[in-house]
Each structure stands twice: as C-alpha cells, then as structure tokens.
PDB file of C-alpha atoms and ligand atoms in Angstrom:
ATOM      1  CA  MET A 312     -25.819  -2.883   9.866  1.00 62.00           C
ATOM      2  CA  GLY A 313     -22.160  -3.726  10.064  1.00 90.00           C
ATOM      3  CA  ARG A 314     -19.465  -1.379   8.892  1.00 98.00           C
ATOM      4  CA  LYS A 315     -18.405  -1.804   5.267  1.00 98.00           C
ATOM      5  CA  LYS A 316     -14.698  -2.558   4.923  1.00 98.00           C
ATOM      6  CA  ILE A 317     -12.553   0.070   3.222  1.00 98.00           C
ATOM      7  CA  ILE A 318      -9.313  -0.859   1.503  1.00 98.00           C
ATOM      8  CA  ALA A 319      -7.232   2.122   0.452  1.00 98.00           C
ATOM      9  CA  GLY A 320      -3.939   2.117  -1.388  1.00 98.00           C
ATOM     10  CA  ASN A 321      -1.438   4.827  -0.542  1.00 98.00           C
ATOM     11  CA  TRP A 322       0.716   5.169  -3.628  1.00 98.00           C
ATOM     12  CA  LYS A 323       2.913   7.760  -1.850  1.00 98.00           C
ATOM     13  CA  MET A 324       5.303   9.632  -4.192  1.00 98.00           C
ATOM     14  CA  ASN A 325       5.288   6.922  -6.851  1.00 98.00           C
ATOM     15  CA  MET A 326       3.959   6.801 -10.427  1.00 98.00           C
ATOM     16  CA  THR A 327       4.228   9.474 -13.081  1.00 98.00           C
ATOM     17  CA  PRO A 328       0.877  10.295 -14.723  1.00 98.00           C
ATOM     18  CA  SER A 329       1.384   7.806 -17.546  1.00 98.00           C
ATOM     19  CA  GLU A 330       2.589   5.088 -15.153  1.00 98.00           C
ATOM     20  CA  ALA A 331      -0.364   5.820 -12.872  1.00 98.00           C
ATOM     21  CA  VAL A 332      -2.876   5.321 -15.679  1.00 98.00           C
ATOM     22  CA  LYS A 333      -1.214   2.012 -16.598  1.00 98.00           C
ATOM     23  CA  LEU A 334      -1.320   0.815 -12.995  1.00 98.00           C
ATOM     24  CA  ALA A 335      -4.965   1.865 -12.632  1.00 98.00           C
ATOM     25  CA  GLU A 336      -5.834  -0.041 -15.823  1.00 98.00           C
ATOM     26  CA  THR A 337      -4.012  -3.125 -14.519  1.00 98.00           C
ATOM     27  CA  LEU A 338      -5.684  -3.016 -11.105  1.00 98.00           C
ATOM     28  CA  LYS A 339      -9.190  -2.121 -12.312  1.00 98.00           C
ATOM     29  CA  PRO A 340     -10.379  -5.664 -13.072  1.00 98.00           C
ATOM     30  CA  LEU A 341      -8.638  -7.063  -9.972  1.00 98.00           C
ATOM     31  CA  VAL A 342     -10.354  -4.917  -7.339  1.00 98.00           C
ATOM     32  CA  ASN A 343     -13.999  -5.218  -8.320  1.00 97.00           C
ATOM     33  CA  ASN A 344     -15.228  -6.330  -4.887  1.00 97.00           C
ATOM     34  CA  GLU A 345     -18.649  -4.916  -4.065  1.00 95.00           C
ATOM     35  CA  LYS A 346     -18.257  -5.985  -0.439  1.00 96.00           C
ATOM     36  CA  ALA A 347     -15.613  -3.329   0.223  1.00 98.00           C
ATOM     37  CA  ASP A 348     -14.991   0.310  -0.588  1.00 98.00           C
ATOM     38  CA  VAL A 349     -11.880   0.477  -2.754  1.00 98.00           C
ATOM     39  CA  VAL A 350      -9.749   3.605  -2.829  1.00 98.00           C
ATOM     40  CA  PHE A 351      -6.600   4.583  -4.731  1.00 99.00           C
ATOM     41  CA  GLY A 352      -4.619   7.280  -2.894  1.00 99.00           C
ATOM     42  CA  VAL A 353      -2.679   8.748  -5.780  1.00 98.00           C
ATOM     43  CA  PRO A 354      -0.215  11.665  -6.077  1.00 98.00           C
ATOM     44  CA  ALA A 355      -1.967  14.977  -6.800  1.00 98.00           C
ATOM     45  CA  ILE A 356      -0.716  15.192 -10.368  1.00 98.00           C
ATOM     46  CA  ASP A 357      -2.140  11.744 -11.123  1.00 98.00           C
ATOM     47  CA  ILE A 358      -5.653  12.487  -9.860  1.00 98.00           C
ATOM     48  CA  VAL A 359      -7.135  13.791 -13.114  1.00 98.00           C
ATOM     49  CA  PRO A 360      -5.837  11.086 -15.462  1.00 98.00           C
ATOM     50  CA  VAL A 361      -6.546   8.279 -12.981  1.00 98.00           C
ATOM     51  CA  ALA A 362     -10.079   9.605 -12.381  1.00 98.00           C
ATOM     52  CA  GLU A 363     -10.625   9.330 -16.123  1.00 98.00           C
ATOM     53  CA  ALA A 364      -9.156   5.815 -16.210  1.00 98.00           C
ATOM     54  CA  VAL A 365     -11.394   4.499 -13.398  1.00 98.00           C
ATOM     55  CA  ARG A 366     -14.605   6.277 -14.397  1.00 97.00           C
ATOM     56  CA  GLY A 367     -17.605   3.950 -14.117  1.00 97.00           C
ATOM     57  CA  THR A 368     -15.826   1.458 -11.831  1.00 98.00           C
ATOM     58  CA  ASN A 369     -16.134   0.852  -8.074  1.00 97.00           C
ATOM     59  CA  ILE A 370     -12.817   2.645  -7.465  1.00 98.00           C
ATOM     60  CA  GLU A 371     -12.810   5.933  -5.541  1.00 98.00           C
ATOM     61  CA  LEU A 372      -9.863   8.301  -5.327  1.00 98.00           C
ATOM     62  CA  ALA A 373      -8.060   9.770  -2.349  1.00 99.00           C
ATOM     63  CA  ALA A 374      -5.614  12.651  -2.254  1.00 98.00           C
ATOM     64  CA  GLN A 375      -2.597  12.205   0.014  1.00 98.00           C
ATOM     65  CA  ASN A 376      -2.708  15.707   1.467  1.00 98.00           C
ATOM     66  CA  MET A 377      -4.669  18.948   1.193  1.00 98.00           C
ATOM     67  CA  TYR A 378      -4.392  22.523   2.407  1.00 98.00           C
ATOM     68  CA  PHE A 379      -6.996  24.000   4.749  1.00 98.00           C
ATOM     69  CA  GLU A 380      -7.947  27.033   2.655  1.00 98.00           C
ATOM     70  CA  GLU A 381     -10.160  27.144  -0.436  1.00 97.00           C
ATOM     71  CA  LYS A 382      -7.855  29.300  -2.551  1.00 98.00           C
ATOM     72  CA  GLY A 383      -5.360  32.110  -2.480  1.00 98.00           C
ATOM     73  CA  ALA A 384      -1.683  32.862  -2.047  1.00 98.00           C
ATOM     74  CA  TYR A 385      -0.470  29.458  -0.838  1.00 98.00           C
ATOM     75  CA  THR A 386       2.066  28.545  -3.488  1.00 98.00           C
ATOM     76  CA  GLY A 387       2.397  24.850  -4.065  1.00 98.00           C
ATOM     77  CA  GLU A 388      -0.688  23.781  -2.121  1.00 98.00           C
ATOM     78  CA  ILE A 389      -3.822  21.948  -3.291  1.00 98.00           C
ATOM     79  CA  SER A 390      -7.251  22.989  -2.075  1.00 98.00           C
ATOM     80  CA  PRO A 391     -10.367  21.004  -1.187  1.00 98.00           C
ATOM     81  CA  LEU A 392     -12.255  22.747  -4.005  1.00 98.00           C
ATOM     82  CA  MET A 393      -9.711  21.447  -6.522  1.00 98.00           C
ATOM     83  CA  LEU A 394      -9.914  17.915  -5.128  1.00 98.00           C
ATOM     84  CA  ALA A 395     -13.700  17.818  -5.033  1.00 98.00           C
ATOM     85  CA  ASP A 396     -13.979  19.215  -8.561  1.00 98.00           C
ATOM     86  CA  ALA A 397     -11.541  16.571  -9.824  1.00 98.00           C
ATOM     87  CA  GLY A 398     -13.796  13.836  -8.431  1.00 97.00           C
ATOM     88  CA  VAL A 399     -11.809  12.981  -5.304  1.00 98.00           C
ATOM     89  CA  ARG A 400     -13.858  11.517  -2.466  1.00 98.00           C
ATOM     90  CA  TYR A 401     -11.293  10.872   0.306  1.00 99.00           C
ATOM     91  CA  VAL A 402      -8.222  12.641   1.604  1.00 99.00           C
ATOM     92  CA  ILE A 403      -5.453  10.989   3.631  1.00 99.00           C
ATOM     93  CA  LEU A 404      -4.503  13.415   6.405  1.00 98.00           C
ATOM     94  CA  GLY A 405      -1.784  13.251   9.031  1.00 98.00           C
ATOM     95  CA  HIS A 406       0.185  10.370   7.562  1.00 98.00           C
ATOM     96  CA  SER A 407       3.260   9.750   9.725  1.00 98.00           C
ATOM     97  CA  GLU A 408       5.520  10.679   6.800  1.00 98.00           C
ATOM     98  CA  ARG A 409       3.843  14.101   6.663  1.00 98.00           C
ATOM     99  CA  ARG A 410       4.108  14.459  10.415  1.00 98.00           C
ATOM    100  CA  GLU A 411       7.798  13.523  10.376  1.00 97.00           C
ATOM    101  CA  TYR A 412       9.177  15.127   7.191  1.00 98.00           C
ATOM    102  CA  PHE A 413       6.810  18.083   6.843  1.00 98.00           C
ATOM    103  CA  LYS A 414       6.353  18.746  10.557  1.00 98.00           C
ATOM    104  CA  GLU A 415       2.558  18.557  10.493  1.00 98.00           C
ATOM    105  CA  THR A 416       1.107  18.891  13.975  1.00 98.00           C
ATOM    106  CA  ASN A 417      -2.184  17.636  15.377  1.00 98.00           C
ATOM    107  CA  ALA A 418      -3.456  21.229  15.147  1.00 98.00           C
ATOM    108  CA  ASP A 419      -2.552  21.445  11.420  1.00 98.00           C
ATOM    109  CA  ILE A 420      -4.215  18.112  10.796  1.00 98.00           C
ATOM    110  CA  ASN A 421      -7.324  19.229  12.675  1.00 98.00           C
ATOM    111  CA  LYS A 422      -7.632  22.307  10.416  1.00 98.00           C
ATOM    112  CA  LYS A 423      -7.357  20.056   7.370  1.00 98.00           C
ATOM    113  CA  VAL A 424      -9.899  17.574   8.749  1.00 98.00           C
ATOM    114  CA  LEU A 425     -12.439  20.348   9.424  1.00 98.00           C
ATOM    115  CA  CYS A 426     -11.855  21.896   6.015  1.00 98.00           C
ATOM    116  CA  ALA A 427     -12.142  18.558   4.186  1.00 98.00           C
ATOM    117  CA  LEU A 428     -15.418  17.792   5.952  1.00 98.00           C
ATOM    118  CA  ALA A 429     -16.775  21.244   5.152  1.00 98.00           C
ATOM    119  CA  HIS A 430     -16.185  20.490   1.468  1.00 98.00           C
ATOM    120  CA  GLY A 431     -17.734  17.042   1.448  1.00 98.00           C
ATOM    121  CA  LEU A 432     -14.447  15.126   1.396  1.00 98.00           C
ATOM    122  CA  THR A 433     -13.984  12.151   3.720  1.00 98.00           C
ATOM    123  CA  PRO A 434     -10.806  12.358   5.785  1.00 98.00           C
ATOM    124  CA  ILE A 435      -8.740   9.234   6.353  1.00 99.00           C
ATOM    125  CA  MET A 436      -7.004  10.530   9.470  1.00 99.00           C
ATOM    126  CA  CYS A 437      -3.829   8.654  10.353  1.00 98.00           C
ATOM    127  CA  CYS A 438      -2.433   8.019  13.804  1.00 98.00           C
ATOM    128  CA  GLY A 439       0.154   5.681  15.265  1.00 98.00           C
ATOM    129  CA  GLU A 440       3.052   5.332  17.638  1.00 98.00           C
ATOM    130  CA  SER A 441       6.796   5.010  17.112  1.00 97.00           C
ATOM    131  CA  LEU A 442       8.730   1.945  18.263  1.00 95.00           C
ATOM    132  CA  GLU A 443      10.198   3.979  21.102  1.00 95.00           C
ATOM    133  CA  GLN A 444       6.732   4.997  22.305  1.00 97.00           C
ATOM    134  CA  ARG A 445       5.531   1.398  22.132  1.00 96.00           C
ATOM    135  CA  GLU A 446       8.516   0.216  24.142  1.00 94.00           C
ATOM    136  CA  MET A 447       7.933   2.969  26.717  1.00 96.00           C
ATOM    137  CA  GLY A 448       4.326   1.828  27.120  1.00 97.00           C
ATOM    138  CA  VAL A 449       2.802   5.158  26.036  1.00 98.00           C
ATOM    139  CA  THR A 450       1.168   3.983  22.799  1.00 97.00           C
ATOM    140  CA  MET A 451      -2.416   4.720  23.777  1.00 97.00           C
ATOM    141  CA  ASP A 452      -1.666   8.007  25.543  1.00 98.00           C
ATOM    142  CA  PHE A 453       0.013   9.228  22.378  1.00 98.00           C
ATOM    143  CA  ILE A 454      -2.719   7.997  20.032  1.00 98.00           C
ATOM    144  CA  ARG A 455      -5.508   9.363  22.249  1.00 98.00           C
ATOM    145  CA  GLN A 456      -3.912  12.788  21.988  1.00 98.00           C
ATOM    146  CA  GLN A 457      -3.606  12.490  18.187  1.00 98.00           C
ATOM    147  CA  ILE A 458      -7.284  11.528  17.960  1.00 98.00           C
ATOM    148  CA  LYS A 459      -8.608  14.113  20.418  1.00 98.00           C
ATOM    149  CA  GLU A 460      -6.657  16.985  18.890  1.00 98.00           C
ATOM    150  CA  GLY A 461      -7.243  15.822  15.320  1.00 98.00           C
ATOM    151  CA  LEU A 462     -11.011  15.663  15.884  1.00 98.00           C
ATOM    152  CA  CYS A 463     -11.329  18.932  17.808  1.00 98.00           C
ATOM    153  CA  GLU A 464     -14.668  20.587  16.856  1.00 98.00           C
ATOM    154  CA  VAL A 465     -15.625  17.726  14.529  1.00 98.00           C
ATOM    155  CA  THR A 466     -19.277  16.865  15.234  1.00 98.00           C
ATOM    156  CA  ALA A 467     -20.483  13.351  15.997  1.00 98.00           C
ATOM    157  CA  GLU A 468     -22.399  13.310  12.716  1.00 98.00           C
ATOM    158  CA  GLN A 469     -19.218  14.207  10.818  1.00 98.00           C
ATOM    159  CA  ALA A 470     -17.081  11.741  12.772  1.00 98.00           C
ATOM    160  CA  LYS A 471     -19.464   8.893  11.911  1.00 98.00           C
ATOM    161  CA  GLY A 472     -18.569   9.209   8.244  1.00 98.00           C
ATOM    162  CA  MET A 473     -14.830   9.464   8.789  1.00 98.00           C
ATOM    163  CA  VAL A 474     -12.085   6.889   8.523  1.00 98.00           C
ATOM    164  CA  ILE A 475      -9.225   6.581  11.006  1.00 98.00           C
ATOM    165  CA  ALA A 476      -6.110   4.704   9.955  1.00 98.00           C
ATOM    166  CA  TYR A 477      -4.076   3.166  12.756  1.00 98.00           C
ATOM    167  CA  GLU A 478      -0.545   2.943  11.416  1.00 98.00           C
ATOM    168  CA  PRO A 479       2.202   2.014  13.869  1.00 98.00           C
ATOM    169  CA  ILE A 480       5.256   3.841  12.504  1.00 97.00           C
ATOM    170  CA  TRP A 481       7.485   0.820  13.160  1.00 96.00           C
ATOM    171  CA  ALA A 482       5.348  -1.241  10.778  1.00 95.00           C
ATOM    172  CA  ILE A 483       5.236   1.207   7.849  1.00 94.00           C
ATOM    173  CA  GLY A 484       7.387   0.137   4.930  1.00 88.00           C
ATOM    174  CA  THR A 485       9.429  -2.127   7.180  1.00 90.00           C
ATOM    175  CA  GLY A 486       7.876  -5.477   6.302  1.00 86.00           C
ATOM    176  CA  LYS A 487       7.224  -5.794  10.037  1.00 86.00           C
ATOM    177  CA  THR A 488       3.446  -6.103  10.435  1.00 88.00           C
ATOM    178  CA  ALA A 489       1.710  -5.728  13.765  1.00 90.00           C
ATOM    179  CA  THR A 490       0.168  -9.051  14.748  1.00 96.00           C
ATOM    180  CA  SER A 491      -3.575  -9.119  14.290  1.00 97.00           C
ATOM    181  CA  GLU A 492      -3.911  -9.090  18.095  1.00 97.00           C
ATOM    182  CA  GLN A 493      -1.669  -6.021  18.459  1.00 97.00           C
ATOM    183  CA  ALA A 494      -3.542  -4.202  15.684  1.00 98.00           C
ATOM    184  CA  GLU A 495      -6.945  -5.158  17.094  1.00 98.00           C
ATOM    185  CA  GLU A 496      -5.975  -4.042  20.597  1.00 98.00           C
ATOM    186  CA  VAL A 497      -5.159  -0.515  19.434  1.00 98.00           C
ATOM    187  CA  CYS A 498      -8.085  -0.285  16.978  1.00 98.00           C
ATOM    188  CA  ARG A 499     -10.454  -1.296  19.784  1.00 98.00           C
ATOM    189  CA  ALA A 500      -8.887   1.303  22.091  1.00 98.00           C
ATOM    190  CA  ILE A 501      -9.330   3.938  19.352  1.00 98.00           C
ATOM    191  CA  ARG A 502     -13.009   2.998  19.120  1.00 98.00           C
ATOM    192  CA  GLU A 503     -13.294   3.372  22.915  1.00 98.00           C
ATOM    193  CA  CYS A 504     -11.657   6.766  22.647  1.00 98.00           C
ATOM    194  CA  ILE A 505     -14.252   7.785  20.019  1.00 98.00           C
ATOM    195  CA  CYS A 506     -16.962   6.584  22.393  1.00 98.00           C
ATOM    196  CA  GLU A 507     -15.518   8.787  25.169  1.00 98.00           C
ATOM    197  CA  ILE A 508     -15.315  11.850  22.919  1.00 98.00           C
ATOM    198  CA  TYR A 509     -18.742  11.295  21.310  1.00 98.00           C
ATOM    199  CA  ASP A 510     -21.015   8.349  22.051  1.00 98.00           C
ATOM    200  CA  ALA A 511     -21.504   4.646  21.374  1.00 98.00           C
ATOM    201  CA  ASP A 512     -23.325   5.223  18.045  1.00 98.00           C
ATOM    202  CA  THR A 513     -20.432   7.247  16.674  1.00 98.00           C
ATOM    203  CA  ALA A 514     -17.889   4.679  17.872  1.00 98.00           C
ATOM    204  CA  GLU A 515     -19.921   1.932  16.207  1.00 98.00           C
ATOM    205  CA  ALA A 516     -20.161   3.831  12.904  1.00 98.00           C
ATOM    206  CA  ILE A 517     -16.647   5.204  12.386  1.00 98.00           C
ATOM    207  CA  ARG A 518     -14.364   3.015  10.292  1.00 98.00           C
ATOM    208  CA  ILE A 519     -10.894   2.185  11.589  1.00 98.00           C
ATOM    209  CA  GLN A 520      -8.264   0.787   9.246  1.00 98.00           C
ATOM    210  CA  TYR A 521      -4.978  -0.859  10.050  1.00 98.00           C
ATOM    211  CA  GLY A 522      -1.915   0.103   8.021  1.00 98.00           C
ATOM    212  CA  GLY A 523       1.674  -1.115   8.183  1.00 97.00           C
ATOM    213  CA  SER A 524       3.113  -3.725   5.811  1.00 95.00           C
ATOM    214  CA  VAL A 525      -0.283  -5.171   4.906  1.00 97.00           C
ATOM    215  CA  ASN A 526       0.178  -7.731   2.128  1.00 97.00           C
ATOM    216  CA  ALA A 527      -1.719 -10.492   0.354  1.00 97.00           C
ATOM    217  CA  GLY A 528      -0.557 -12.984   2.977  1.00 97.00           C
ATOM    218  CA  ASN A 529      -1.596 -11.176   6.164  1.00 97.00           C
ATOM    219  CA  ALA A 530      -4.615  -9.092   5.072  1.00 98.00           C
ATOM    220  CA  ALA A 531      -7.356 -11.670   5.664  1.00 98.00           C
ATOM    221  CA  GLU A 532      -6.334 -12.293   9.262  1.00 98.00           C
ATOM    222  CA  LEU A 533      -6.073  -8.572  10.043  1.00 98.00           C
ATOM    223  CA  PHE A 534      -9.384  -7.699   8.375  1.00 98.00           C
ATOM    224  CA  ALA A 535     -11.159 -10.512  10.239  1.00 98.00           C
ATOM    225  CA  MET A 536     -10.613  -8.750  13.573  1.00 98.00           C
ATOM    226  CA  PRO A 537     -13.798  -7.162  14.940  1.00 98.00           C
ATOM    227  CA  ASP A 538     -12.501  -3.587  15.186  1.00 98.00           C
ATOM    228  CA  ILE A 539     -10.412  -3.525  11.990  1.00 98.00           C
ATOM    229  CA  ASP A 540     -12.518  -2.229   9.125  1.00 98.00           C
ATOM    230  CA  GLY A 541      -9.982  -2.628   6.353  1.00 98.00           C
ATOM    231  CA  GLY A 542      -6.530  -1.364   5.569  1.00 98.00           C
ATOM    232  CA  LEU A 543      -4.384   1.494   4.381  1.00 98.00           C
ATOM    233  CA  VAL A 544      -1.837  -0.201   2.158  1.00 98.00           C
ATOM    234  CA  GLY A 545       1.444   1.327   0.991  1.00 98.00           C
ATOM    235  CA  GLY A 546       3.950  -0.824  -0.912  1.00 97.00           C
ATOM    236  CA  ALA A 547       1.527  -3.618  -1.807  1.00 98.00           C
ATOM    237  CA  SER A 548      -0.962  -1.157  -3.359  1.00 98.00           C
ATOM    238  CA  LEU A 549       1.394  -0.692  -6.319  1.00 98.00           C
ATOM    239  CA  LYS A 550       1.257  -4.359  -7.268  1.00 98.00           C
ATOM    240  CA  GLU A 551      -1.316  -6.801  -8.589  1.00 98.00           C
ATOM    241  CA  ASP A 552      -1.361  -8.177  -5.045  1.00 97.00           C
ATOM    242  CA  PHE A 553      -3.592  -5.238  -4.160  1.00 98.00           C
ATOM    243  CA  GLY A 554      -6.418  -7.174  -5.814  1.00 98.00           C
ATOM    244  CA  LYS A 555      -5.880 -10.078  -3.413  1.00 98.00           C
ATOM    245  CA  ILE A 556      -5.873  -7.660  -0.480  1.00 98.00           C
ATOM    246  CA  VAL A 557      -9.153  -6.123  -1.654  1.00 98.00           C
ATOM    247  CA  PHE A 558     -10.705  -9.600  -1.852  1.00 98.00           C
ATOM    248  CA  SER A 559      -9.432 -10.471   1.656  1.00 97.00           C
ATOM    249  CA  ALA A 560     -12.062  -8.076   2.991  1.00 94.00           C
TER     250      ALA A 560
HETATM  251  C1  PEP B1339       1.459   3.528   4.507  1.00 70.90           C
HETATM  252  O1  PEP B1339       2.336   4.275   4.123  1.00 70.90           O
HETATM  253  O2  PEP B1339       0.341   4.013   4.742  1.00 70.90           O
HETATM  254  C2  PEP B1339       1.763   2.113   4.689  1.00 70.90           C
HETATM  255  C3  PEP B1339       1.000   1.414   5.474  1.00 70.90           C
HETATM  256  O3  PEP B1339       2.849   1.604   4.011  1.00 70.90           O
HETATM  257  P1  PEP B1339       3.288   0.056   3.894  1.00 70.90           P
HETATM  258  O4  PEP B1339       2.039  -0.739   3.603  1.00 70.90           O
HETATM  259  O5  PEP B1339       4.259   0.026   2.761  1.00 70.90           O
HETATM  260  O6  PEP B1339       3.870  -0.327   5.198  1.00 70.90           O
END
C-alpha cells in the first residue's frame, strides 16, 4: 500500500473567526479529493467555528501549536485535551517561525510531539535549513539533528503515523520554491534518517511533506516525486488555488 498524500494549509496568523468560516465555506467544495488527506491548519481561535463549518466533509483540522501539559497554570497556552475535544486531528509543531520568533528548541518540540501523540493527535513536525546552512553544505547535518532530537523517545509505531514537513526556510513565504529535485533529495534523506533511527517499515510508512512557496503551478511536479507525500502550504492555502493544489495530489 502506498502512502496517502496529505495536503495541509497553514493559515498562520490570518483570518478572524468570521473570515475563517467564510474561507472554509469557499474552500469546502474545492478540496473534496478522496485521494488525499486534506487539512486546514487554522489559528486556535478559529478551530471551533471552522470545525462546525466543515463538519461532515473530508476536511480535517490542525492546530498550529500546542503546549506539552494537559492543564494548569500556563497562561495563554492551549492544551492537547482542548484540541482533541474541539475535534482537531493534527498539530503543526516546530514550524520555523515558532523556532525563530518564539525560540522553540528541538527539546521543546520533542516534548510537544510526545504529548500530542499521547493524546491521539498527529504531529506534523517541521524541519528545514536556512539559506546560510544550505550554502555552507550543512543542510542534512542540521535536519538530521532536528529529526533525531524531535523524535527522541517516540516509538516506531508512533512514528509510522506521523507527518514530517520539510520546509527550507529560504523557500517559506519568499516565492522561491525548492526545485522538485532539491525537495526530493532532502525528503529522501529524511526517510533514510528515519530508517536509521527506526527501521525500513517505519521509513516506508511515515509521510513527508514539502513546504515552501507551494502553489497551483508547482504542486503537481513536487507531489509526483517518490519521497514527497504532499505539502504544507502557507500563502496559497488562503486562496481558491488551494483547491487546485489539493487536486494536484
Ligand atoms: C509555511 O509557512 O508552512 C509555508 C510553507 O509558507 P508558504 O507556502 O507561504 O511559503
């Protein structure tokens, strides 16, 4: 059995609750592709109304972050219990914007990954190199470390169900997409890294997305690569084009 493609939109910090419901209503009929898993990664405050708007469709929801405790004195944070109860299935963890602006480390991300898994949420764990790292030739060393530390104490069985998003930082929001060969090269190396940490079955099962300026024009070529199992889409997930991207899978 091949891996099912997964196309996730990362809405980032866009869309008020009423705008989010409108966008979900607009996209609903455009993303009904049974061949792929379709995910809207919406801001926390939009989760409840968007869940209501997409009820009964093929669309699943992702949170964009989560804290690694169930409840308590952590002002401003959102817990896995809250997400699961609101009908969220996936959680984007370790996005480069969270690593850069909110100083999340691999160790923080690992705690979140373990906690999400313990509560039945599927982590979409992000990794990716900066332009400087790529130019210095240390891309894979850096990503290997992100993967190894992010997956610390995650079992093979758990890893099989996870999603990893390879997002080169230089391609995020820049309009500068990695070529399909560049993206495939790193996604294949990530799969080899999973094989080293676990085994061939786990490497074969885990889904690896590419993210970084995916649009309706480049999605089909990227998703056709053997080790790219779909995309994490930022800017283009807020437009009707997202439907075309979903049907490129
Ligand atoms: C992202 O933020 O995950 C992303 C890939 O953004 P964009 O598609 O806008 O580059």
